[in-house]
PDB file of C-alpha atoms and ligand atoms in Angstrom:
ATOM      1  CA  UNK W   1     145.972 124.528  71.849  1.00 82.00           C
ATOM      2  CA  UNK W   2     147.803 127.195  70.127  1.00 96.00           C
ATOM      3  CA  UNK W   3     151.702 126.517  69.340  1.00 96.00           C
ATOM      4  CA  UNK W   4     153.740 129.396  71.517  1.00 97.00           C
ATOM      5  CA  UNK W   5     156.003 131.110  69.852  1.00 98.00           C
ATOM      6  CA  UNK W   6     158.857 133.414  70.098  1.00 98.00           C
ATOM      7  CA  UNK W   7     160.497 135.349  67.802  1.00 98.00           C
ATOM      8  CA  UNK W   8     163.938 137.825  68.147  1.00 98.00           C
ATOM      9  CA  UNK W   9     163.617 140.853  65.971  1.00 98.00           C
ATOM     10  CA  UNK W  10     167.793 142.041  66.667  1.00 98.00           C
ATOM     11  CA  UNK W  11     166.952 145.008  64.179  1.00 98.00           C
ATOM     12  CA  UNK W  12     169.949 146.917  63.015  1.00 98.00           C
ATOM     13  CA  UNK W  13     172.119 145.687  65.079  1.00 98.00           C
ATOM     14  CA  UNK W  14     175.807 143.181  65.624  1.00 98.00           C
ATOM     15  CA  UNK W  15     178.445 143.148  62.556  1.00 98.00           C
ATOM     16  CA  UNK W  16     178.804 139.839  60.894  1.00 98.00           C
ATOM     17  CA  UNK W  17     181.103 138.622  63.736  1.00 98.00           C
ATOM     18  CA  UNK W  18     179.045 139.478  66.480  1.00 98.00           C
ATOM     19  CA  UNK W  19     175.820 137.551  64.652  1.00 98.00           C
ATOM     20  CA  UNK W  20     177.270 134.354  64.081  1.00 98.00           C
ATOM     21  CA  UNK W  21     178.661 134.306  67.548  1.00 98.00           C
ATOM     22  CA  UNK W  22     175.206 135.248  68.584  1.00 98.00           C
ATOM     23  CA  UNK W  23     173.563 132.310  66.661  1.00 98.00           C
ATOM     24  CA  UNK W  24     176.538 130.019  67.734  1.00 97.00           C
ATOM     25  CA  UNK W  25     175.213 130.624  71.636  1.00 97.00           C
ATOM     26  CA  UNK W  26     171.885 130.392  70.731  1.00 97.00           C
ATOM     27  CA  UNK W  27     172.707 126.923  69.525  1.00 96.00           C
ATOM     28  CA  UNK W  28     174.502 125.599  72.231  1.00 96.00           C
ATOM     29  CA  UNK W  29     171.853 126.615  74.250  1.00 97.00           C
ATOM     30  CA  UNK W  30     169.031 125.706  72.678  1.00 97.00           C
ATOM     31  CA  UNK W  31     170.675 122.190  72.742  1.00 95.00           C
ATOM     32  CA  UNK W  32     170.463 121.892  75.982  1.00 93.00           C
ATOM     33  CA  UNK W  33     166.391 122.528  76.774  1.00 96.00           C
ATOM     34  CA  UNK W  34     163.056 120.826  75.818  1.00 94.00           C
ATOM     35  CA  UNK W  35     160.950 123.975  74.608  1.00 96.00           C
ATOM     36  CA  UNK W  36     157.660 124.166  74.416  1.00 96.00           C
ATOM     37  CA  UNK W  37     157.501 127.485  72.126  1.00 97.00           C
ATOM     38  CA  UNK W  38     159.136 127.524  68.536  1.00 97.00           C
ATOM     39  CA  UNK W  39     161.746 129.683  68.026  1.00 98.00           C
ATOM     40  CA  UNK W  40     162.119 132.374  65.238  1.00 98.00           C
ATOM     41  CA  UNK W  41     164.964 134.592  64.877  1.00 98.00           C
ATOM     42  CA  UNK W  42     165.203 137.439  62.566  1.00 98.00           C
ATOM     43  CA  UNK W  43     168.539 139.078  61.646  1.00 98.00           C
ATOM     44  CA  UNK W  44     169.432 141.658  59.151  1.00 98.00           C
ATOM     45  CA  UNK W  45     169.446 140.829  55.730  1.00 98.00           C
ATOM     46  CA  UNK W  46     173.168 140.129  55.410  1.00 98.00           C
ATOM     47  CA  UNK W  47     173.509 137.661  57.886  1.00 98.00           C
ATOM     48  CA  UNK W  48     169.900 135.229  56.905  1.00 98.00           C
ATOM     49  CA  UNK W  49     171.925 133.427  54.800  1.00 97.00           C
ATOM     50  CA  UNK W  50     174.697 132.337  57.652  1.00 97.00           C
ATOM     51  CA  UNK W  51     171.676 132.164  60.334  1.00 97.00           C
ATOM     52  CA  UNK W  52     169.801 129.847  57.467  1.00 96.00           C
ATOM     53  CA  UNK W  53     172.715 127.492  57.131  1.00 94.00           C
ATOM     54  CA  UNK W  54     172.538 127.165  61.323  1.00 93.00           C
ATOM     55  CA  UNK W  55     169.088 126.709  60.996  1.00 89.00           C
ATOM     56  CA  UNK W  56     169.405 123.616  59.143  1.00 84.00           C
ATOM     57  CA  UNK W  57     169.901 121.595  63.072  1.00 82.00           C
ATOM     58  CA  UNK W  58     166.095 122.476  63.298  1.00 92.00           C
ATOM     59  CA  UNK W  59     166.176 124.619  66.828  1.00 96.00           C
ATOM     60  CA  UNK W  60     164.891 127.689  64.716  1.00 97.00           C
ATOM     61  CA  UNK W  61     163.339 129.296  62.061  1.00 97.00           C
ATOM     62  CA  UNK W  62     164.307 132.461  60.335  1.00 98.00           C
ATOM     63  CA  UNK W  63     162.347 135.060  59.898  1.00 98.00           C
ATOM     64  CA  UNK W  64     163.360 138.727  57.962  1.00 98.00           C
ATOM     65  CA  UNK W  65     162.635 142.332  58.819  1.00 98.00           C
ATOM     66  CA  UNK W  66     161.152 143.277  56.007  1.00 98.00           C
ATOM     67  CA  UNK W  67     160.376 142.040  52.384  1.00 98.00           C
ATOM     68  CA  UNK W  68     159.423 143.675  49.273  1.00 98.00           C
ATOM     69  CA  UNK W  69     156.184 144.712  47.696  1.00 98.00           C
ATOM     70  CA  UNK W  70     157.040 143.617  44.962  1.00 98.00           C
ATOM     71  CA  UNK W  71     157.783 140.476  43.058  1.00 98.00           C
ATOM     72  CA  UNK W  72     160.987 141.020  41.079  1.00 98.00           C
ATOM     73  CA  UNK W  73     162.582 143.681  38.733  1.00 98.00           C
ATOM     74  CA  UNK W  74     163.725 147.123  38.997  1.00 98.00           C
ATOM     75  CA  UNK W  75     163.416 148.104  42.239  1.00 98.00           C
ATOM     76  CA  UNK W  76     166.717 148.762  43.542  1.00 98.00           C
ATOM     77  CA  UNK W  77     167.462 148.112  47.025  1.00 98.00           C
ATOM     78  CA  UNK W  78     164.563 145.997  47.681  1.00 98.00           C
ATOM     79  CA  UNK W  79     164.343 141.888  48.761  1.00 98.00           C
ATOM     80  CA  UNK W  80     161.615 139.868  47.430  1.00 98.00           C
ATOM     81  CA  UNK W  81     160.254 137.361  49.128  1.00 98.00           C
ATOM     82  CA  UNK W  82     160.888 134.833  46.216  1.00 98.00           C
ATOM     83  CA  UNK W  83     164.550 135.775  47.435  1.00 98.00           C
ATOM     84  CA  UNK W  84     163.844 135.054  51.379  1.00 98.00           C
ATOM     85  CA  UNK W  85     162.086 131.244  50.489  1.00 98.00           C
ATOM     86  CA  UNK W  86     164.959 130.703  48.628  1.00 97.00           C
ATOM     87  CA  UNK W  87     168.048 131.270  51.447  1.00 96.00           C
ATOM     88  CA  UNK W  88     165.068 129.165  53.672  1.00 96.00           C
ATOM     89  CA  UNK W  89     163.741 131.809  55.281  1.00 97.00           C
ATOM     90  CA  UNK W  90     160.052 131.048  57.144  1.00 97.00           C
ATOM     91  CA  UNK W  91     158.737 133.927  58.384  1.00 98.00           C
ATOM     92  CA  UNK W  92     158.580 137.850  57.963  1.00 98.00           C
ATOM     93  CA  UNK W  93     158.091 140.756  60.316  1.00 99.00           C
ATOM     94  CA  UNK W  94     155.931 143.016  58.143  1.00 98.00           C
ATOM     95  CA  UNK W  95     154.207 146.764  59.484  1.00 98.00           C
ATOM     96  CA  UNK W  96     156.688 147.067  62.655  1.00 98.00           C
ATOM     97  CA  UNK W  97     156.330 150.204  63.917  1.00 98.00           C
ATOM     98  CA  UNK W  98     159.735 151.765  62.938  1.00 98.00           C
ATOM     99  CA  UNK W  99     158.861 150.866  59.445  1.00 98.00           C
ATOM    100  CA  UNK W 100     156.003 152.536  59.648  1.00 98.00           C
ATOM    101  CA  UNK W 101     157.331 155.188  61.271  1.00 97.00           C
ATOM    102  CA  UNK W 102     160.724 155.748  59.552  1.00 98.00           C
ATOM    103  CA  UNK W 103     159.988 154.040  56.652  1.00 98.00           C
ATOM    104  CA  UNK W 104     156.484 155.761  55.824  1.00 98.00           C
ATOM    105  CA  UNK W 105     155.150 152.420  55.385  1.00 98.00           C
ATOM    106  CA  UNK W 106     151.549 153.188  54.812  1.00 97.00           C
ATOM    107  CA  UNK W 107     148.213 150.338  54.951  1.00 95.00           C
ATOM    108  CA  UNK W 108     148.576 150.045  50.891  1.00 96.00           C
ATOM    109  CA  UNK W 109     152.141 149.066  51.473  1.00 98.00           C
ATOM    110  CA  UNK W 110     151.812 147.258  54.062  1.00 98.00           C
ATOM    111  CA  UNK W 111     148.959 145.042  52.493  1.00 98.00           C
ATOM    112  CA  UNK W 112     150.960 144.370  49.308  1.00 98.00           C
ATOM    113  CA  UNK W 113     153.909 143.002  51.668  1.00 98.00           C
ATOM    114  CA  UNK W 114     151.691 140.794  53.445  1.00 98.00           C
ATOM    115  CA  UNK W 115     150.186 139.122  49.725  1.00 98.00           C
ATOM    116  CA  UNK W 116     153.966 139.051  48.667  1.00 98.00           C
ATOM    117  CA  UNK W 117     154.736 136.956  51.769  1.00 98.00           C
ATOM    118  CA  UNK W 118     151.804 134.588  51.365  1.00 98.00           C
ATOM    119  CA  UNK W 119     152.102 134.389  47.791  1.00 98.00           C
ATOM    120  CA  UNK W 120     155.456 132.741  48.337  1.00 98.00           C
ATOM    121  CA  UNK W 121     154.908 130.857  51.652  1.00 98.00           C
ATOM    122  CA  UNK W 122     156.414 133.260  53.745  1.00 98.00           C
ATOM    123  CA  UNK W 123     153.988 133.791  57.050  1.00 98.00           C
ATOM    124  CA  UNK W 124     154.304 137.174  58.158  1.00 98.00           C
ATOM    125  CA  UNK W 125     154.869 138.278  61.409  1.00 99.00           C
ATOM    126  CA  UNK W 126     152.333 141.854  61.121  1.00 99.00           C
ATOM    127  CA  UNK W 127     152.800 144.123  63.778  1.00 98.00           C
ATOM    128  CA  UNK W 128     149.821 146.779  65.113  1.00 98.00           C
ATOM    129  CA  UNK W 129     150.395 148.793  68.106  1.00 98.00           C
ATOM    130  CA  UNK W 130     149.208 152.125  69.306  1.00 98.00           C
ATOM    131  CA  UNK W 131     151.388 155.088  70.248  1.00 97.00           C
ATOM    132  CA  UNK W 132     151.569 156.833  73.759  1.00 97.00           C
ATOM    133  CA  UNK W 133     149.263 159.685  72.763  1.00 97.00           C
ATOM    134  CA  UNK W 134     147.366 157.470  70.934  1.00 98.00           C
ATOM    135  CA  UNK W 135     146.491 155.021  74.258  1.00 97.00           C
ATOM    136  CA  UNK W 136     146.405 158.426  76.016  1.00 97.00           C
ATOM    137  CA  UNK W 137     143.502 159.725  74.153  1.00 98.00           C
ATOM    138  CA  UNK W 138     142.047 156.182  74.970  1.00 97.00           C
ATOM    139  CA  UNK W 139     142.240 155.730  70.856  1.00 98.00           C
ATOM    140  CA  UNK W 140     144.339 152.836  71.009  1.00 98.00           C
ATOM    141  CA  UNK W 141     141.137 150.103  70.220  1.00 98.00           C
ATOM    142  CA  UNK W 142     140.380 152.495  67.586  1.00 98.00           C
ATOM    143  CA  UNK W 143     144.014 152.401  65.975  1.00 98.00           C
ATOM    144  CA  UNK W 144     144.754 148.613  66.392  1.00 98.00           C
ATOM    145  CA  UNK W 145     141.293 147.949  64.394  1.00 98.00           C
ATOM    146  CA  UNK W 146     142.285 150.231  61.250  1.00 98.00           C
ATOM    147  CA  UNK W 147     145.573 148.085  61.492  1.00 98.00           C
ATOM    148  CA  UNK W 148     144.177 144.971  61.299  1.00 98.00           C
ATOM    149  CA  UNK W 149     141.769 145.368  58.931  1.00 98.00           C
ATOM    150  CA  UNK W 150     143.754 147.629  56.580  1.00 98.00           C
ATOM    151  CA  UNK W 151     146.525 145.249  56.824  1.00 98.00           C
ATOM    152  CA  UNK W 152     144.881 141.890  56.800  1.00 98.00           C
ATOM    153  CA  UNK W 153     141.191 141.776  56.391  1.00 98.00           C
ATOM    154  CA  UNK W 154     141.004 141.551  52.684  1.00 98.00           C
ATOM    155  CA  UNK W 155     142.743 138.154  52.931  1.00 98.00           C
ATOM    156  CA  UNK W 156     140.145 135.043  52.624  1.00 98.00           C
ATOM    157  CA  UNK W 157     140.168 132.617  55.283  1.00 98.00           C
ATOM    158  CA  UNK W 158     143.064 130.377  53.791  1.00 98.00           C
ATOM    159  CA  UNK W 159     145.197 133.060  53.414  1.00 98.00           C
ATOM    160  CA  UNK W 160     144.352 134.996  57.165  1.00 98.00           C
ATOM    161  CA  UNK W 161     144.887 131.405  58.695  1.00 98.00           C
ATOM    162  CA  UNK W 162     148.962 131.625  58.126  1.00 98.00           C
ATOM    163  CA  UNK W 163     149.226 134.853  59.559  1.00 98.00           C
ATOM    164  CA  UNK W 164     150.704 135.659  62.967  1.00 98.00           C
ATOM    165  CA  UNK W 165     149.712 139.091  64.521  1.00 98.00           C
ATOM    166  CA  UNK W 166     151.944 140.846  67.006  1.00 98.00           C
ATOM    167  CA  UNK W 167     150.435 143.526  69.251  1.00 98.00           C
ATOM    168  CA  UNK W 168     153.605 145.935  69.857  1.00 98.00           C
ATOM    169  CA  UNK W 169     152.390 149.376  71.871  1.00 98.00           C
ATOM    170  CA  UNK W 170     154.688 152.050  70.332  1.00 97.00           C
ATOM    171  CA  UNK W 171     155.264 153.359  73.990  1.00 97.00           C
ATOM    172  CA  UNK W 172     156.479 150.003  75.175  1.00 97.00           C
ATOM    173  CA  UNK W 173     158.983 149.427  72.335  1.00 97.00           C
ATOM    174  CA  UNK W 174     162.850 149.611  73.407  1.00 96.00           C
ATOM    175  CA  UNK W 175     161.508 152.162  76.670  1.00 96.00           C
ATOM    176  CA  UNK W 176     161.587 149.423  79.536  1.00 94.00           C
ATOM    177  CA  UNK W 177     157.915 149.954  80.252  1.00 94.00           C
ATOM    178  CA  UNK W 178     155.867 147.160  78.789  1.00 94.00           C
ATOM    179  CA  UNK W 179     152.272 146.681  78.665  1.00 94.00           C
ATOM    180  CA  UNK W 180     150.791 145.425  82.083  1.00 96.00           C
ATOM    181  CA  UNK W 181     149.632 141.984  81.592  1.00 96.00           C
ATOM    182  CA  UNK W 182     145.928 143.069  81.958  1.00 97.00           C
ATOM    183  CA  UNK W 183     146.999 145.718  78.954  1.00 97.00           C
ATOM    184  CA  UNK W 184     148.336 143.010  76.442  1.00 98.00           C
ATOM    185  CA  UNK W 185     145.303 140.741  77.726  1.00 98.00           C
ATOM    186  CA  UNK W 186     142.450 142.962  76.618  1.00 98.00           C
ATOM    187  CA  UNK W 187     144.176 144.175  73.900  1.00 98.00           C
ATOM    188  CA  UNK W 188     145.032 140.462  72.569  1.00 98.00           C
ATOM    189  CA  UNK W 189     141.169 139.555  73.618  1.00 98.00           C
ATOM    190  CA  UNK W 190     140.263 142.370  71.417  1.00 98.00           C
ATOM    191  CA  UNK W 191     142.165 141.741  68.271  1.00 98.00           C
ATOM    192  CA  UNK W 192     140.652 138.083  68.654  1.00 98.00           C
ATOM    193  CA  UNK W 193     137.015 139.434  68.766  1.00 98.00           C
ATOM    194  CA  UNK W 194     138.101 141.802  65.265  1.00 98.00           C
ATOM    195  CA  UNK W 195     139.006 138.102  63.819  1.00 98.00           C
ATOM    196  CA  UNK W 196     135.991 136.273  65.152  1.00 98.00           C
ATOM    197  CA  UNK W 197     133.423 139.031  63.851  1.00 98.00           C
ATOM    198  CA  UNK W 198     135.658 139.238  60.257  1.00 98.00           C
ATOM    199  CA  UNK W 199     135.784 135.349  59.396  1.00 98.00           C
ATOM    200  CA  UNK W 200     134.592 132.985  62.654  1.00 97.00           C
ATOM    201  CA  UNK W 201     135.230 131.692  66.152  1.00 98.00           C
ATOM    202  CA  UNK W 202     137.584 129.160  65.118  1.00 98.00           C
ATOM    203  CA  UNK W 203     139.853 131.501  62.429  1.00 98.00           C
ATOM    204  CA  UNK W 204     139.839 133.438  66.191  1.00 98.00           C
ATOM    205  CA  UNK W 205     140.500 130.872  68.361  1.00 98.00           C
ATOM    206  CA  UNK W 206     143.632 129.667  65.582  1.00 98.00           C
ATOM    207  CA  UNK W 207     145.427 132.855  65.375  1.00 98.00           C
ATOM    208  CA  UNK W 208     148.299 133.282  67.081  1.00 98.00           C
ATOM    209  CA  UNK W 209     148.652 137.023  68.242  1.00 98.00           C
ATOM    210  CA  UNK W 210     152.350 137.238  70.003  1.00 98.00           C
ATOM    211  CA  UNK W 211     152.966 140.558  72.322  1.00 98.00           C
ATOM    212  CA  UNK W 212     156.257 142.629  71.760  1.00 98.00           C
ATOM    213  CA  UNK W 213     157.770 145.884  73.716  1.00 97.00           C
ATOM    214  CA  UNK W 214     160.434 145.530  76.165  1.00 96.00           C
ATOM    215  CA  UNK W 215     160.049 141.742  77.144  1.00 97.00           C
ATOM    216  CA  UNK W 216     162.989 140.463  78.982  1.00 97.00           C
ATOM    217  CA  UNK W 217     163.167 137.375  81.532  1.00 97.00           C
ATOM    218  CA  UNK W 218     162.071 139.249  84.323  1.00 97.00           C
ATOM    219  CA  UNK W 219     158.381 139.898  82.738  1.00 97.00           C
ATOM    220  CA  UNK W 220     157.623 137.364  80.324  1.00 97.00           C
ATOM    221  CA  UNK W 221     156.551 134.799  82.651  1.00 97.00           C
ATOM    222  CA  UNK W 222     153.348 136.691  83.322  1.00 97.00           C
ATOM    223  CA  UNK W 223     152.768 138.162  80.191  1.00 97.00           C
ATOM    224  CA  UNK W 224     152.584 134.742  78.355  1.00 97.00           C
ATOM    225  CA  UNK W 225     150.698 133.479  80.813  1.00 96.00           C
ATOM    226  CA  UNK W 226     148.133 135.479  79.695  1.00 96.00           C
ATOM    227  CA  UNK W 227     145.001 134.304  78.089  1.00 92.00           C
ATOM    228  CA  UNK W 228     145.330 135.057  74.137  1.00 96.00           C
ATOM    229  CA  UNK W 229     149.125 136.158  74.561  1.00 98.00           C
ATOM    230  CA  UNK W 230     150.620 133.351  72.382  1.00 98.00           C
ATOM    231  CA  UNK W 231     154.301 134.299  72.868  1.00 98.00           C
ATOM    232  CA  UNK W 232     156.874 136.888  72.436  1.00 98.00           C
ATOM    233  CA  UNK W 233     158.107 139.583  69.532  1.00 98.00           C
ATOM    234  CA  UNK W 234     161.731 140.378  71.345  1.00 98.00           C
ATOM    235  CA  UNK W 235     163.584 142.914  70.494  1.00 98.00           C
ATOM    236  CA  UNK W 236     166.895 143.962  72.919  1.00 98.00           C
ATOM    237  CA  UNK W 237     166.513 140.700  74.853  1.00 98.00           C
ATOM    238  CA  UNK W 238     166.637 138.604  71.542  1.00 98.00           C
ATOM    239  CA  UNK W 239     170.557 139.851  71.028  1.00 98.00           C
ATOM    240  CA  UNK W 240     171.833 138.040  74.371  1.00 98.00           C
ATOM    241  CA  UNK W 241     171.778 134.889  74.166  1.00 98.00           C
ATOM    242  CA  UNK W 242     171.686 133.659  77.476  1.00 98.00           C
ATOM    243  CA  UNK W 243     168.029 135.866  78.392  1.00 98.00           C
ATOM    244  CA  UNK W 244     166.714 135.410  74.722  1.00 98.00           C
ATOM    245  CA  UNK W 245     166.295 131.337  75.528  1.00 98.00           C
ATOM    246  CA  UNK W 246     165.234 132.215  79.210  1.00 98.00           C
ATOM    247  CA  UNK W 247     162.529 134.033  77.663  1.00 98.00           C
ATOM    248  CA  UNK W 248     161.866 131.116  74.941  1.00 98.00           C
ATOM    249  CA  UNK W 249     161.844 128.924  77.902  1.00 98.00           C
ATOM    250  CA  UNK W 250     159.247 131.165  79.548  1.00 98.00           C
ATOM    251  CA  UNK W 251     156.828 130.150  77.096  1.00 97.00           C
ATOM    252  CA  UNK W 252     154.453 127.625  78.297  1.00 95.00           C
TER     253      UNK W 252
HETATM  254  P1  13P R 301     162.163 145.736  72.555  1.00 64.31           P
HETATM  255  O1  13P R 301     161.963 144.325  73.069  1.00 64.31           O
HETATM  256  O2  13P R 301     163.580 146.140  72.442  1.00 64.31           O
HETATM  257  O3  13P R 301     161.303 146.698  73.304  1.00 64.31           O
HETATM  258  O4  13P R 301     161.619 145.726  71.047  1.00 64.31           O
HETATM  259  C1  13P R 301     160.402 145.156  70.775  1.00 64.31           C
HETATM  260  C2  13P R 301     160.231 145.094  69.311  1.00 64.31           C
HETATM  261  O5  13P R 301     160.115 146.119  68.656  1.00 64.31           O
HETATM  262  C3  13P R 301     160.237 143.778  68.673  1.00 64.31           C
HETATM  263  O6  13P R 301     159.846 143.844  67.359  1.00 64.31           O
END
């Protein structure tokens, strides 16, 4: 049996106030119910270090947005992931689409990030999705398979087995459409298969592949039910605190 999880991506959004608040509820909350799935949150950079120190009553883990290529030195700007294991930081989403988008986060990039995070016990969170025109010109198998093998298929089998994929369409992200469940299903059966023909049946059957693009309560419920949907990447849901542990709760 694979673990469920779900993770809250809150992006660039809440001042400092407004996330503590937001972790506070997510406490008392979280409290209060036996979950199956394990819960990650991921807040700016700014505020890890508060949502770390919350973390410490064991209800979630912490994940980051993003993390550095690089190990350490001049590179101005940039967070290493030597930096995020040391505020106690777990997880990382690497290769989101606005990254890639805004970001110009490219497969070379993106597969440096990845071997940054691993390197320092980080498990990344990677991201692959297809755009609208993309699923339109039925290319959408096509573009999740460069993804996944640009972005993860030169790891070895130790190295693959810490990694959690998230299948995020493009066109379901922050729109209010999401995948159908059927959608997420074939895709998720799909990205398995990639895994299964690139190391083995049981690296496959092992990796958790969570779905993300405008889950809320009202949808999760089937979508995790969903053979080879392992749990949620939320993103607008994940900053109230009330739905984000409905949907946690959803999670079976
Ligand atoms: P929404 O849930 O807001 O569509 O965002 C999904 C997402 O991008 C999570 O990483």
């Amino acid at each position: 049996m694979r673990q469920k999880i779900v993770a809250g991506n809150w992006k660039m959004n809440l001042c400092f106030e407004e996330a503590e608040e937001l972790v506070e509820e997510l406490i008392d909350l979280l409290e209060d119910v036996e979950l199956k799935a394990d819960v990650i949150i991921c807040p700016p950079f700014p505020y890890l270090e508060m949502a770390s120190d919350y973390a410490q009553e064991e209800l979630f883990n912490i994940g980051a947005q993003n993390i550095s290529p690089f190990e350490a030195g001049a590179y101005t700007g940039e967070v290493s992931a030597s930096m995020l294991k040391s505020m106690g930081v777990t997880h990382c989403i690497i290769g989101h689409s606005e990254r890639r988008k805004y970001f110009n986060e490219d497969d070379k990039m993106l597969t440096a990030k990845v071997n940054q995070a691993l390197m320092h016990d980080v498990t990344p969170i990677f991201c692959v999705g297809e755009s609208l025109p993309e699923r339109e010109a039925e290319k959408h198998f096509e573009v999740v398979r460069r993804q996944v093998r640009h972005g993860l298929f030169h790891l070895d089998t130790g190295e693959f087995s810490k990694v959690i994929i998230a299948y995020e369409p493009v066109w379901a992200i922050g729109t209010g459409i999401t995948a159908s469940p059927a959608q997420a299903a074939e895709m998720h059966a799909y990205i398995r298969s990639l895994i299964a023909e690139r190391y083995d049946d049981q690296v496959a059957g092992q990796t958790l592949i969570l779905y993300g693009g405008s889950c809320t309560a009202k949808n999760a419920a089937e979508l995790f039910a969903q053979p080879g949907v392992d749990g949620g990447l939320v993103g607008g849901a994940s900053l109230k605190a009330e739905e984000f542990v409905e949907i946690c709760k959803l999670a079976i």
